[in-house]
Amino acid sequence: MARVRYGARTEAEIAAARTASAKLPDIWSTGVVAVWESDPDAVAAVLPPPLKPTGRPLVRVNISKVDLPGYPLGAGSFAVAAAHDGVEGWYPLVMPMTHERALIGGREVFGEPKKLGEVTVERDGLVVRAALARHGIAFVEVRGAVSGDLPLPEPARKTDFYFKFLPAVDGSGFDVHPVLVHCVRNEKVRRLERVTGDVVLRESMYDPVADLPVRDLVEITLGEKTTDQTGRVVERVSARALLPYIHQRYDDPRQILDGPPEGSA
């Protein structure tokens, strides 16, 4: 009988897949990063417990094109500064990806709030434009012009916070206890330029980032970088405390209860 591809894989095949994933070469991306101070009450309002605000109500948007061989990827992140148990980092609210492959692992393994979307990074001479869009709305756009080189930073260790959970089958909460994940990224930069410009936040019922306005623009940069990442579960979190925030993960929270009509195959 021919190999049934949906059938079980052997231990050797599973081990080979893990080995191949562990030996990936450095993957470089070209991207725009904008950081600004926003409304402190708005930043605090989007943080599920046990995350807390930091000393500055910072918001960061990262919009990148990733040089995957034969598989170019657009990747974005819109995050707010947060702290947990003495560690400061970022809590992403939405992470648009242009391909399903990048979306699946991040959501299912790390609990990242990834969604399929459109990611644009363009440079024409000194003019730069980057945007994140979903449902036909460019809800974040960064525009400007390169105004000079910046010194390369030393390799840095950065932390993102994610909540990994599984909505309950009966719609009553969660099927397993939700957990908080610390995702640590080691970042290396090989080129960095200053951009003089602005950030535009557009109204979207699906991605309401306009609620975190630009009060004071800190910086816009254009750079080339590579990162690796590892994650670990640091603690179980209160299901009751997290439940009011899970709509952040979905365009419509009711969709987690969608299912086939009665009697369908």
mmCIF file of C-alpha atoms in Angstrom:
data_model
loop_
_atom_site.group_PDB
_atom_site.id
_atom_site.type_symbol
_atom_site.label_atom_id
_atom_site.label_comp_id
_atom_site.label_asym_id
_atom_site.label_seq_id
_atom_site.Cartn_x
_atom_site.Cartn_y
_atom_site.Cartn_z
ATOM 1 C CA MET A 1 0.000 0.000 0.000
ATOM 2 C CA ALA A 2 1.227 3.502 -0.810
ATOM 3 C CA ARG A 3 2.210 5.734 2.104
ATOM 4 C CA VAL A 4 -0.850 7.298 3.731
ATOM 5 C CA ARG A 5 0.358 10.830 4.351
ATOM 6 C CA TYR A 6 -2.126 11.574 7.116
ATOM 7 C CA GLY A 7 -0.937 8.469 8.918
ATOM 8 C CA ALA A 8 1.409 8.404 11.902
ATOM 9 C CA ARG A 9 5.013 9.467 11.404
ATOM 10 C CA THR A 10 7.855 7.400 12.736
ATOM 11 C CA GLU A 11 9.989 8.465 15.685
ATOM 12 C CA ALA A 12 12.892 8.949 13.276
ATOM 13 C CA GLU A 13 10.852 11.320 11.099
ATOM 14 C CA ILE A 14 9.752 13.344 14.126
ATOM 15 C CA ALA A 15 13.337 13.564 15.407
ATOM 16 C CA ALA A 16 14.587 14.642 11.959
ATOM 17 C CA ALA A 17 12.027 17.442 11.823
ATOM 18 C CA ARG A 18 13.086 18.710 15.251
ATOM 19 C CA THR A 19 16.758 18.621 14.265
ATOM 20 C CA ALA A 20 16.107 20.549 11.059
ATOM 21 C CA SER A 21 14.183 23.253 12.975
ATOM 22 C CA ALA A 22 17.036 23.616 15.483
ATOM 23 C CA LYS A 23 19.628 24.226 12.753
ATOM 24 C CA LEU A 24 18.020 27.090 10.870
ATOM 25 C CA PRO A 25 20.537 29.733 9.683
ATOM 26 C CA ASP A 26 20.268 33.399 10.618
ATOM 27 C CA ILE A 27 17.238 34.911 8.884
ATOM 28 C CA TRP A 28 17.533 38.640 8.243
ATOM 29 C CA SER A 29 14.654 41.061 8.028
ATOM 30 C CA THR A 30 14.360 44.654 6.868
ATOM 31 C CA GLY A 31 11.943 46.668 8.890
ATOM 32 C CA VAL A 32 10.646 49.915 10.292
ATOM 33 C CA VAL A 33 10.245 50.352 14.049
ATOM 34 C CA ALA A 34 8.364 53.280 15.560
ATOM 35 C CA VAL A 35 8.112 53.980 19.295
ATOM 36 C CA TRP A 36 5.959 56.601 20.983
ATOM 37 C CA GLU A 37 4.513 57.622 24.319
ATOM 38 C CA SER A 38 0.759 57.184 24.502
ATOM 39 C CA ASP A 39 -2.020 57.723 27.007
ATOM 40 C CA PRO A 40 -0.938 55.956 30.238
ATOM 41 C CA ASP A 41 -4.509 55.012 31.130
ATOM 42 C CA ALA A 42 -5.040 53.448 27.695
ATOM 43 C CA VAL A 43 -1.825 51.423 27.951
ATOM 44 C CA ALA A 44 -2.771 50.185 31.420
ATOM 45 C CA ALA A 45 -6.273 49.269 30.215
ATOM 46 C CA VAL A 46 -5.048 46.735 27.635
ATOM 47 C CA LEU A 47 -2.769 44.791 30.013
ATOM 48 C CA PRO A 48 -4.280 41.584 31.427
ATOM 49 C CA PRO A 49 -3.164 40.652 34.962
ATOM 50 C CA PRO A 50 -0.530 39.885 36.102
ATOM 51 C CA LEU A 51 1.101 42.260 33.558
ATOM 52 C CA LYS A 52 1.602 45.808 34.781
ATOM 53 C CA PRO A 53 2.552 49.128 33.168
ATOM 54 C CA THR A 54 6.159 50.251 33.136
ATOM 55 C CA GLY A 55 7.450 53.702 34.050
ATOM 56 C CA ARG A 56 6.664 55.046 30.548
ATOM 57 C CA PRO A 57 3.466 54.391 28.545
ATOM 58 C CA LEU A 58 5.343 53.297 25.428
ATOM 59 C CA VAL A 59 3.879 51.763 22.291
ATOM 60 C CA ARG A 60 5.973 50.099 19.592
ATOM 61 C CA VAL A 61 5.098 49.046 16.060
ATOM 62 C CA ASN A 62 7.458 46.798 14.111
ATOM 63 C CA ILE A 63 6.814 46.308 10.365
ATOM 64 C CA SER A 64 9.214 43.982 8.537
ATOM 65 C CA LYS A 65 9.933 41.995 5.406
ATOM 66 C CA VAL A 66 11.684 38.726 6.214
ATOM 67 C CA ASP A 67 14.146 37.129 3.790
ATOM 68 C CA LEU A 68 12.986 33.519 3.926
ATOM 69 C CA PRO A 69 14.489 31.632 0.942
ATOM 70 C CA GLY A 70 11.726 31.072 -1.586
ATOM 71 C CA TYR A 71 9.148 32.181 0.965
ATOM 72 C CA PRO A 72 9.264 35.944 1.544
ATOM 73 C CA LEU A 73 7.255 36.955 4.579
ATOM 74 C CA GLY A 74 5.697 40.156 5.839
ATOM 75 C CA ALA A 75 5.558 40.337 9.628
ATOM 76 C CA GLY A 76 4.268 42.986 12.003
ATOM 77 C CA SER A 77 3.751 43.613 15.690
ATOM 78 C CA PHE A 78 1.863 46.318 17.575
ATOM 79 C CA ALA A 79 2.807 46.166 21.252
ATOM 80 C CA VAL A 80 2.710 48.130 24.500
ATOM 81 C CA ALA A 81 5.390 48.258 27.189
ATOM 82 C CA ALA A 82 4.692 45.922 30.110
ATOM 83 C CA ALA A 83 6.360 44.387 33.146
ATOM 84 C CA HIS A 84 6.034 41.089 34.981
ATOM 85 C CA ASP A 85 7.863 39.853 38.049
ATOM 86 C CA GLY A 86 10.719 42.334 37.650
ATOM 87 C CA VAL A 87 11.084 41.764 33.878
ATOM 88 C CA GLU A 88 10.270 44.593 31.466
ATOM 89 C CA GLY A 89 9.256 43.852 27.903
ATOM 90 C CA TRP A 90 6.422 44.191 25.398
ATOM 91 C CA TYR A 91 2.885 42.883 25.224
ATOM 92 C CA PRO A 92 1.774 42.573 21.573
ATOM 93 C CA LEU A 93 -1.876 43.254 20.853
ATOM 94 C CA VAL A 94 -1.832 42.168 17.215
ATOM 95 C CA MET A 95 0.813 40.572 15.006
ATOM 96 C CA PRO A 96 -0.206 40.530 11.319
ATOM 97 C CA MET A 97 1.523 37.905 9.160
ATOM 98 C CA THR A 98 1.240 37.480 5.405
ATOM 99 C CA HIS A 99 1.455 33.659 5.442
ATOM 100 C CA GLU A 100 -0.248 30.925 7.427
ATOM 101 C CA ARG A 101 3.038 29.125 8.123
ATOM 102 C CA ALA A 102 4.315 32.007 10.280
ATOM 103 C CA LEU A 103 0.955 32.361 11.975
ATOM 104 C CA ILE A 104 0.394 28.755 13.078
ATOM 105 C CA GLY A 105 3.521 28.117 15.135
ATOM 106 C CA GLY A 106 3.359 31.443 16.902
ATOM 107 C CA ARG A 107 -0.278 31.096 17.925
ATOM 108 C CA GLU A 108 -0.314 27.416 18.821
ATOM 109 C CA VAL A 109 3.098 27.084 20.467
ATOM 110 C CA PHE A 110 3.765 30.485 22.057
ATOM 111 C CA GLY A 111 0.280 31.988 22.272
ATOM 112 C CA GLU A 112 1.190 34.929 20.020
ATOM 113 C CA PRO A 113 -1.763 37.072 18.835
ATOM 114 C CA LYS A 114 -0.977 36.515 15.152
ATOM 115 C CA LYS A 115 -3.528 37.114 12.400
ATOM 116 C CA LEU A 116 -3.347 36.985 8.630
ATOM 117 C CA GLY A 117 -2.884 40.475 7.215
ATOM 118 C CA GLU A 118 -1.092 42.684 4.739
ATOM 119 C CA VAL A 119 2.383 44.021 5.535
ATOM 120 C CA THR A 120 4.082 46.702 3.457
ATOM 121 C CA VAL A 121 7.670 47.961 3.687
ATOM 122 C CA GLU A 122 8.742 50.270 0.863
ATOM 123 C CA ARG A 123 11.786 52.424 0.253
ATOM 124 C CA ASP A 124 12.276 54.756 -2.701
ATOM 125 C CA GLY A 125 15.559 56.588 -2.304
ATOM 126 C CA LEU A 126 15.276 58.238 1.082
ATOM 127 C CA VAL A 127 11.482 57.973 1.286
ATOM 128 C CA VAL A 128 10.121 55.193 3.482
ATOM 129 C CA ARG A 129 6.600 53.873 3.954
ATOM 130 C CA ALA A 130 5.500 50.919 6.056
ATOM 131 C CA ALA A 131 1.995 49.772 6.913
ATOM 132 C CA LEU A 132 -0.083 47.039 8.544
ATOM 133 C CA ALA A 133 -3.492 46.353 7.030
ATOM 134 C CA ARG A 134 -6.406 43.988 7.560
ATOM 135 C CA HIS A 135 -9.913 43.948 6.097
ATOM 136 C CA GLY A 136 -8.882 46.666 3.646
ATOM 137 C CA ILE A 137 -7.857 49.120 6.381
ATOM 138 C CA ALA A 138 -4.231 50.232 6.829
ATOM 139 C CA PHE A 139 -4.683 50.640 10.582
ATOM 140 C CA VAL A 140 -1.032 51.611 11.123
ATOM 141 C CA GLU A 141 1.109 53.559 8.667
ATOM 142 C CA VAL A 142 4.626 54.911 9.237
ATOM 143 C CA ARG A 143 5.842 57.539 6.759
ATOM 144 C CA GLY A 144 9.064 59.473 6.521
ATOM 145 C CA ALA A 145 12.517 59.917 5.069
ATOM 146 C CA VAL A 146 15.874 58.474 6.050
ATOM 147 C CA SER A 147 17.864 61.218 7.761
ATOM 148 C CA GLY A 148 21.124 59.479 8.622
ATOM 149 C CA ASP A 149 22.925 56.411 9.869
ATOM 150 C CA LEU A 150 22.792 55.334 13.496
ATOM 151 C CA PRO A 151 25.497 53.430 15.405
ATOM 152 C CA LEU A 152 24.891 49.709 15.532
ATOM 153 C CA PRO A 153 23.633 48.552 18.922
ATOM 154 C CA GLU A 154 25.209 45.635 20.731
ATOM 155 C CA PRO A 155 23.339 42.319 20.516
ATOM 156 C CA ALA A 156 20.333 42.623 22.794
ATOM 157 C CA ARG A 157 18.024 40.337 24.716
ATOM 158 C CA LYS A 158 14.352 41.323 24.579
ATOM 159 C CA THR A 159 11.210 39.838 26.114
ATOM 160 C CA ASP A 160 7.661 39.617 24.817
ATOM 161 C CA PHE A 161 4.734 38.474 26.976
ATOM 162 C CA TYR A 162 2.011 36.162 25.635
ATOM 163 C CA PHE A 163 -1.003 34.391 27.088
ATOM 164 C CA LYS A 164 -1.532 30.846 25.872
ATOM 165 C CA PHE A 165 -5.063 29.526 26.299
ATOM 166 C CA LEU A 166 -7.675 27.247 24.768
ATOM 167 C CA PRO A 167 -11.297 28.465 24.751
ATOM 168 C CA ALA A 168 -13.746 26.002 26.266
ATOM 169 C CA VAL A 169 -15.840 23.800 24.004
ATOM 170 C CA ASP A 170 -19.035 24.879 25.774
ATOM 171 C CA GLY A 171 -18.123 28.576 25.688
ATOM 172 C CA SER A 172 -17.830 28.844 29.474
ATOM 173 C CA GLY A 173 -14.198 29.922 29.690
ATOM 174 C CA PHE A 174 -11.123 27.762 29.067
ATOM 175 C CA ASP A 175 -10.636 24.025 28.623
ATOM 176 C CA VAL A 176 -7.194 24.129 30.226
ATOM 177 C CA HIS A 177 -5.658 26.601 32.630
ATOM 178 C CA PRO A 178 -4.265 29.658 30.764
ATOM 179 C CA VAL A 179 -0.562 30.375 31.176
ATOM 180 C CA LEU A 180 1.745 33.359 30.818
ATOM 181 C CA VAL A 181 4.678 32.889 28.433
ATOM 182 C CA HIS A 182 7.945 34.819 28.441
ATOM 183 C CA CYS A 183 9.332 34.783 24.909
ATOM 184 C CA VAL A 184 12.993 35.835 24.868
ATOM 185 C CA ARG A 185 14.572 37.083 21.639
ATOM 186 C CA ASN A 186 18.263 37.550 20.991
ATOM 187 C CA GLU A 187 18.578 40.321 18.436
ATOM 188 C CA LYS A 188 21.520 41.312 16.230
ATOM 189 C CA VAL A 189 21.494 44.402 13.991
ATOM 190 C CA ARG A 190 23.727 44.879 10.953
ATOM 191 C CA ARG A 191 22.317 48.179 9.662
ATOM 192 C CA LEU A 192 20.344 50.976 11.322
ATOM 193 C CA GLU A 193 19.133 54.327 10.002
ATOM 194 C CA ARG A 194 17.174 57.188 11.524
ATOM 195 C CA VAL A 195 13.858 58.084 9.908
ATOM 196 C CA THR A 196 12.232 61.488 10.267
ATOM 197 C CA GLY A 197 8.499 61.147 9.835
ATOM 198 C CA ASP A 198 5.202 60.359 11.529
ATOM 199 C CA VAL A 199 2.868 57.554 12.545
ATOM 200 C CA VAL A 200 -0.749 57.420 11.389
ATOM 201 C CA LEU A 201 -3.288 55.309 13.292
ATOM 202 C CA ARG A 202 -6.561 54.698 11.454
ATOM 203 C CA GLU A 203 -9.845 53.635 12.951
ATOM 204 C CA SER A 204 -10.656 49.920 12.602
ATOM 205 C CA MET A 205 -13.253 47.911 14.488
ATOM 206 C CA TYR A 206 -11.058 44.834 13.981
ATOM 207 C CA ASP A 207 -7.728 46.342 15.077
ATOM 208 C CA PRO A 208 -8.577 49.320 17.332
ATOM 209 C CA VAL A 209 -5.023 50.591 17.788
ATOM 210 C CA ALA A 210 -6.291 54.149 17.384
ATOM 211 C CA ASP A 211 -7.165 53.956 21.095
ATOM 212 C CA LEU A 212 -3.405 54.228 21.805
ATOM 213 C CA PRO A 213 -2.646 57.636 20.272
ATOM 214 C CA VAL A 214 0.747 59.119 19.492
ATOM 215 C CA ARG A 215 1.303 61.676 22.262
ATOM 216 C CA ASP A 216 5.092 62.015 21.898
ATOM 217 C CA LEU A 217 7.010 60.297 19.083
ATOM 218 C CA VAL A 218 10.239 58.832 20.511
ATOM 219 C CA GLU A 219 11.886 57.444 17.378
ATOM 220 C CA ILE A 220 11.479 55.857 13.978
ATOM 221 C CA THR A 221 14.234 53.622 12.625
ATOM 222 C CA LEU A 222 14.840 51.503 9.540
ATOM 223 C CA GLY A 223 17.104 48.525 10.095
ATOM 224 C CA GLU A 224 18.278 45.064 9.146
ATOM 225 C CA LYS A 225 18.285 42.517 11.959
ATOM 226 C CA THR A 226 18.120 38.838 12.812
ATOM 227 C CA THR A 227 16.641 37.234 15.906
ATOM 228 C CA ASP A 228 16.184 33.858 17.506
ATOM 229 C CA GLN A 229 13.614 33.109 20.162
ATOM 230 C CA THR A 230 12.886 30.742 23.000
ATOM 231 C CA GLY A 231 9.842 30.651 25.212
ATOM 232 C CA ARG A 232 8.928 29.318 28.618
ATOM 233 C CA VAL A 233 5.794 29.153 30.698
ATOM 234 C CA VAL A 234 6.390 31.241 33.814
ATOM 235 C CA GLU A 235 3.087 30.816 35.650
ATOM 236 C CA ARG A 236 -0.531 29.849 35.481
ATOM 237 C CA VAL A 237 -2.820 32.870 35.426
ATOM 238 C CA SER A 238 -6.294 33.483 36.746
ATOM 239 C CA ALA A 239 -8.870 32.354 34.212
ATOM 240 C CA ARG A 240 -11.396 34.781 35.663
ATOM 241 C CA ALA A 241 -8.954 37.698 35.346
ATOM 242 C CA LEU A 242 -7.917 36.830 31.768
ATOM 243 C CA LEU A 243 -11.366 36.121 30.345
ATOM 244 C CA PRO A 244 -12.347 39.811 29.876
ATOM 245 C CA TYR A 245 -9.313 40.274 27.592
ATOM 246 C CA ILE A 246 -9.544 37.317 25.210
ATOM 247 C CA HIS A 247 -11.443 39.402 22.648
ATOM 248 C CA GLN A 248 -8.021 40.921 21.865
ATOM 249 C CA ARG A 249 -7.187 37.678 20.029
ATOM 250 C CA TYR A 250 -10.221 37.651 17.717
ATOM 251 C CA ASP A 251 -11.965 39.947 15.257
ATOM 252 C CA ASP A 252 -15.236 38.824 16.836
ATOM 253 C CA PRO A 253 -15.125 36.852 20.126
ATOM 254 C CA ARG A 254 -18.285 34.997 19.067
ATOM 255 C CA GLN A 255 -16.288 33.245 16.350
ATOM 256 C CA ILE A 256 -14.735 30.883 18.902
ATOM 257 C CA LEU A 257 -18.215 29.368 19.288
ATOM 258 C CA ASP A 258 -18.749 28.984 15.546
ATOM 259 C CA GLY A 259 -19.256 25.401 14.483
ATOM 260 C CA PRO A 260 -20.899 23.345 11.751
ATOM 261 C CA PRO A 261 -24.702 23.458 11.609
ATOM 262 C CA GLU A 262 -26.524 20.556 13.184
ATOM 263 C CA GLY A 263 -26.633 17.519 10.907
ATOM 264 C CA SER A 264 -23.742 18.657 8.695
ATOM 265 C CA ALA A 265 -20.922 16.269 7.856
#
